[in-house]
Amino acid sequence: MLQIYKSLESGPLQELTLKTLEKGAWINIVDPTPYELKVVSNLTEVDPDFLRSALDDEERSHTDVEENSVMVLTNVPVFRGEDSYDALPLAIIVTDEYIITVCLEETPVITEFNERTSRLFRTYKKTRFLFQILYKSATYFLRYLRQISKLSEEIEDQLRHDMKNSEILRLLELQKGLTYFNAAIRSNGAVLDKLLRMRNNTSLTPILKAYEEDEDLLEDVIIENKQAKEMVEMYSKILARLADTFSSIISNNQNLVMKFLAAMTIILAIPTVVSSFFGMNVPVPFAENAHGFLYVMCIAFSISIVSAYVLWHRDMF
């Protein structure tokens, strides 16, 4: 999918086509076809490798600079429903005339820049728009991390009342999401630090024109990313300890069940042993007694009670 927008001076977004492409336009590409990549590359003179870089879902965040363009590849958070979270690469390419975004999927980080919010950004202010996208990504990381925190608390409460496999699997799914977020936020931090250093690179000034407000925005992005980094580390530790705690509880419950079964096996085996003893084909006590069976049962029952009492005092029940 390929969408082209340009901010008007009055505020609203104007939708363009490849034939009416103008300077200062924003080209948004989602899960592109080879033809779309080729056409955009020819029209904008952007290296095709820049456009394809975000199509590898394992690509790490980094920056690349060519003669007429700068590419910032960052990882953005994705919520896949239920308790599943992931991170996807998003390429933001800034040229002399355009800003281009490429991603494998539609993400709220990009879709929030629309007609409704058009007064908050300008596509022709490319550097500021770049930093606004990065800021939006950082805020979504924070939002999803808070969601994960709430979900983990809900799962913990449910596990305290009923230890279900489904809840444990939900906990593992959240841990996996935090792992993806941790890797993404760390690599994004390295990119932001590099962007901070690139401000002093005079050769990039024609492409990345940064004003004082833009620099303040970049610093805000760095602060938000650091906060997300601290949060993901804290939540990862909490979930890891929570998983270890419930693993210990499950193991302890299993040991208690095994102890109970062992004790019951011993108690239930006593009547069998006693009856086997009196059932041997040799002279035994009470063999000629009319109430011999009752005596044998009383003996077995008494021994079982004594054994149960001893096992109970040894915490076998």
XYZ file of C-alpha atoms in Angstrom:
317
model
C 0.000 0.000 0.000
C 1.277 3.421 -0.934
C -0.101 6.715 0.366
C 1.158 10.225 -0.337
C 0.241 13.289 1.705
C 1.329 16.885 1.903
C 0.490 19.427 4.572
C -1.117 22.610 3.359
C -0.140 25.938 4.879
C -3.642 26.212 6.336
C -3.210 22.921 8.198
C -5.173 20.103 6.493
C -3.516 17.207 4.683
C -3.706 16.999 0.923
C -3.640 13.520 -0.592
C -1.445 13.182 -3.677
C -0.589 10.497 -6.200
C 2.671 9.467 -7.797
C 1.768 11.607 -10.803
C 1.074 14.692 -8.672
C 3.994 14.203 -6.274
C 5.227 17.532 -4.888
C 8.157 18.744 -2.862
C 7.522 18.482 0.879
C 5.299 15.414 0.510
C 5.214 12.420 2.845
C 5.273 9.022 1.129
C 3.984 6.267 3.397
C 4.630 2.715 2.171
C 3.165 -0.337 3.931
C 4.056 -3.891 2.855
C 5.051 -2.665 -0.606
C 5.231 -4.623 -3.825
C 8.492 -4.684 -5.823
C 6.836 -2.416 -8.388
C 5.936 0.206 -5.769
C 9.494 0.171 -4.420
C 10.921 0.586 -7.904
C 8.613 3.485 -8.784
C 9.277 5.328 -5.510
C 13.016 4.772 -5.846
C 13.011 6.196 -9.377
C 10.881 9.220 -8.472
C 12.740 10.154 -5.291
C 16.235 8.924 -6.267
C 16.450 7.015 -2.991
C 18.676 3.959 -2.751
C 16.434 0.863 -3.171
C 18.272 -0.767 -0.257
C 16.982 2.024 1.991
C 13.418 1.229 0.973
C 13.880 -2.510 1.448
C 15.641 -2.291 4.810
C 12.414 -2.205 6.848
C 11.031 -5.283 5.084
C 13.278 -7.556 7.144
C 11.442 -8.019 10.433
C 14.726 -8.958 12.135
C 16.506 -5.740 11.120
C 18.017 -3.811 14.006
C 17.771 -0.050 14.432
C 20.503 1.938 12.687
C 21.139 4.989 10.531
C 22.566 5.247 7.025
C 23.636 8.311 5.093
C 23.839 8.702 1.326
C 24.679 11.758 -0.736
C 21.089 12.994 -0.960
C 19.274 11.120 1.815
C 19.412 9.994 5.423
C 17.722 6.814 6.588
C 16.744 6.254 10.213
C 15.616 2.702 10.849
C 13.888 2.402 14.196
C 11.842 -0.321 15.872
C 8.233 0.485 16.729
C 5.972 -1.440 19.130
C 3.112 -3.582 17.847
C 0.155 -4.996 19.788
C -1.075 -8.215 18.186
C -4.055 -8.860 20.443
C -4.618 -10.816 23.655
C -1.248 -10.702 25.464
C 1.019 -10.628 22.413
C 3.408 -7.736 21.818
C 6.126 -7.368 19.209
C 8.437 -4.809 17.608
C 8.769 -4.083 13.894
C 11.360 -2.078 11.939
C 10.208 1.238 10.517
C 12.399 3.022 7.986
C 12.183 6.822 7.893
C 14.025 8.278 4.918
C 14.611 12.012 4.652
C 15.698 13.548 1.352
C 16.050 17.111 0.098
C 12.435 17.080 -1.066
C 10.520 14.254 0.636
C 10.125 12.191 3.762
C 9.398 8.485 3.233
C 8.245 5.880 5.758
C 8.366 2.146 5.060
C 6.988 -0.634 7.263
C 5.773 -4.203 6.871
C 2.500 -3.484 8.677
C 0.261 -0.599 9.557
C 1.140 0.637 13.020
C -0.554 3.242 15.237
C 2.770 5.086 15.369
C 2.169 6.068 11.736
C -1.626 5.950 11.477
C -1.960 8.596 14.198
C -0.508 11.094 11.735
C -3.728 11.638 9.814
C -6.278 14.250 8.817
C -7.590 14.494 12.376
C -4.138 15.338 13.782
C -2.857 17.208 10.723
C -2.527 20.523 12.594
C 0.094 18.986 14.890
C 2.660 18.222 12.181
C 3.884 19.449 8.810
C 5.161 17.033 6.193
C 7.434 19.682 4.668
C 9.181 20.220 8.028
C 10.942 16.939 7.491
C 13.375 16.937 10.416
C 10.690 17.858 12.922
C 8.331 15.288 11.413
C 11.074 12.663 11.767
C 11.492 13.490 15.459
C 7.708 13.508 15.955
C 7.482 9.967 14.577
C 10.288 8.857 16.892
C 8.558 10.555 19.817
C 5.277 8.833 18.982
C 7.091 5.491 18.883
C 8.620 6.101 22.322
C 5.232 7.052 23.790
C 3.670 3.873 22.406
C 6.417 1.812 24.012
C 5.524 3.438 27.337
C 1.797 2.894 26.759
C 2.226 -0.796 25.951
C 4.586 -1.287 28.885
C 1.909 0.061 31.229
C -0.580 -2.321 29.621
C 1.811 -5.220 30.224
C 2.169 -4.162 33.853
C -1.620 -4.181 34.337
C -1.981 -7.533 32.579
C 0.743 -9.089 34.733
C -1.061 -7.904 37.870
C -4.322 -9.444 36.618
C -2.578 -12.734 35.849
C -0.904 -12.720 39.263
C -4.274 -12.272 41.009
C -5.799 -15.108 38.987
C -2.856 -17.417 39.680
C -3.171 -16.768 43.402
C -6.713 -18.173 43.300
C -6.369 -20.851 40.642
C -3.130 -22.153 39.157
C -4.150 -22.666 35.515
C -1.825 -23.516 32.645
C -3.504 -20.870 30.486
C -2.518 -18.105 32.919
C 1.076 -19.319 33.059
C 1.187 -19.320 29.255
C -0.139 -15.734 29.279
C 2.682 -14.808 31.635
C 5.236 -16.361 29.277
C 3.706 -14.439 26.354
C 4.159 -11.167 28.237
C 7.768 -12.088 29.020
C 8.378 -12.694 25.326
C 6.907 -9.286 24.477
C 9.137 -7.607 27.051
C 12.161 -9.329 25.525
C 11.292 -7.899 22.096
C 10.696 -4.460 23.598
C 13.970 -4.545 25.521
C 16.007 -5.291 22.390
C 14.108 -2.674 20.357
C 14.396 0.103 22.945
C 18.121 -0.494 23.424
C 18.854 -0.333 19.695
C 16.594 2.723 19.340
C 18.623 4.422 22.057
C 21.796 3.955 20.033
C 20.102 5.524 16.997
C 18.922 8.524 19.015
C 22.420 9.082 20.373
C 23.759 9.012 16.828
C 21.124 11.517 15.686
C 22.184 13.763 18.536
C 25.772 13.658 17.280
C 24.697 14.200 13.668
C 23.401 17.680 14.542
C 26.945 19.001 14.257
C 27.554 17.373 10.874
C 27.469 20.319 8.460
C 27.336 18.037 5.414
C 23.878 16.849 6.522
C 22.493 20.332 7.158
C 20.741 20.597 3.756
C 18.861 17.351 4.519
C 18.368 17.467 8.295
C 17.680 21.103 9.056
C 17.240 21.224 12.816
C 15.988 24.314 14.603
C 15.969 24.919 18.334
C 12.470 23.464 18.717
C 13.563 20.382 16.784
C 16.554 19.864 19.074
C 14.298 20.163 22.112
C 11.987 17.566 20.585
C 14.898 15.189 19.984
C 15.951 15.561 23.605
C 12.374 14.751 24.641
C 12.512 11.609 22.508
C 15.751 10.562 24.214
C 14.214 11.140 27.653
C 11.105 9.103 26.745
C 13.251 6.293 25.364
C 15.372 6.201 28.524
C 12.206 6.019 30.618
C 10.950 3.152 28.445
C 14.310 1.408 28.866
C 14.109 1.680 32.658
C 10.501 0.482 32.678
C 11.133 -2.532 30.462
C 14.097 -3.579 32.608
C 12.034 -3.240 35.790
C 9.011 -5.103 34.393
C 11.259 -7.843 32.991
C 12.742 -8.430 36.438
C 9.298 -8.406 38.069
C 7.871 -10.904 35.575
C 10.950 -13.131 35.841
C 10.671 -13.231 39.631
C 6.920 -13.781 39.368
C 7.463 -16.724 37.028
C 10.139 -18.166 39.347
C 7.832 -17.771 42.345
C 4.930 -19.587 40.716
C 7.309 -22.238 39.414
C 8.435 -22.852 42.997
C 4.801 -22.952 44.157
C 3.938 -25.529 41.491
C 6.958 -27.637 42.462
C 6.040 -27.380 46.140
C 2.428 -28.374 45.434
C 3.664 -31.353 43.471
C 5.864 -32.423 46.387
C 2.903 -32.140 48.775
C 0.768 -34.307 46.501
C 3.530 -36.910 46.237
C 3.922 -36.975 50.034
C 0.176 -37.421 50.473
C 0.044 -40.226 47.908
C 3.022 -41.972 49.531
C 1.355 -41.767 52.958
C -1.955 -43.078 51.601
C -0.142 -45.932 49.855
C 1.465 -46.985 53.150
C -1.832 -46.812 55.076
C -3.808 -48.673 52.423
C -1.111 -51.354 52.180
C -1.381 -52.276 55.909
C -4.763 -54.128 55.678
C -3.421 -56.049 52.683
C -0.288 -57.118 54.590
C -2.260 -58.140 57.695
C -4.885 -60.066 55.730
C -2.152 -61.780 53.708
C -0.452 -62.855 56.945
C -3.654 -64.397 58.326
C -4.479 -65.931 54.965
C -1.381 -68.151 54.834
C -1.941 -71.917 54.688
C -0.394 -72.481 58.149
C -1.820 -72.389 61.680
C -2.530 -68.750 62.622
C -4.231 -67.089 65.600
C -8.028 -66.904 65.522
C -8.211 -69.586 62.835
C -10.844 -71.542 64.750
C -12.606 -68.511 66.202
C -16.026 -67.603 64.782
C -15.169 -63.914 65.092
C -11.642 -64.287 63.740
C -12.344 -62.132 60.684
C -13.506 -59.236 62.859
C -10.402 -59.561 65.045
C -8.154 -59.472 61.989
C -9.971 -56.407 60.662
C -9.653 -54.653 64.019
C -5.928 -55.399 64.119
C -5.428 -54.055 60.572
C -7.571 -51.008 61.307
C -5.692 -50.277 64.545
C -2.296 -50.531 62.865
C -3.543 -48.229 60.069
C -4.718 -45.639 62.614
C -1.386 -45.727 64.459
C 0.512 -45.438 61.159
C -1.673 -42.530 60.043
C -1.057 -40.769 63.370
C 2.718 -41.216 63.042
C 2.703 -40.004 59.412
C 0.530 -37.019 60.325
C 3.030 -35.981 63.006
C 5.754 -36.195 60.366
C 3.805 -33.797 58.093
C 3.029 -36.430 55.509
C -0.548 -35.125 55.258
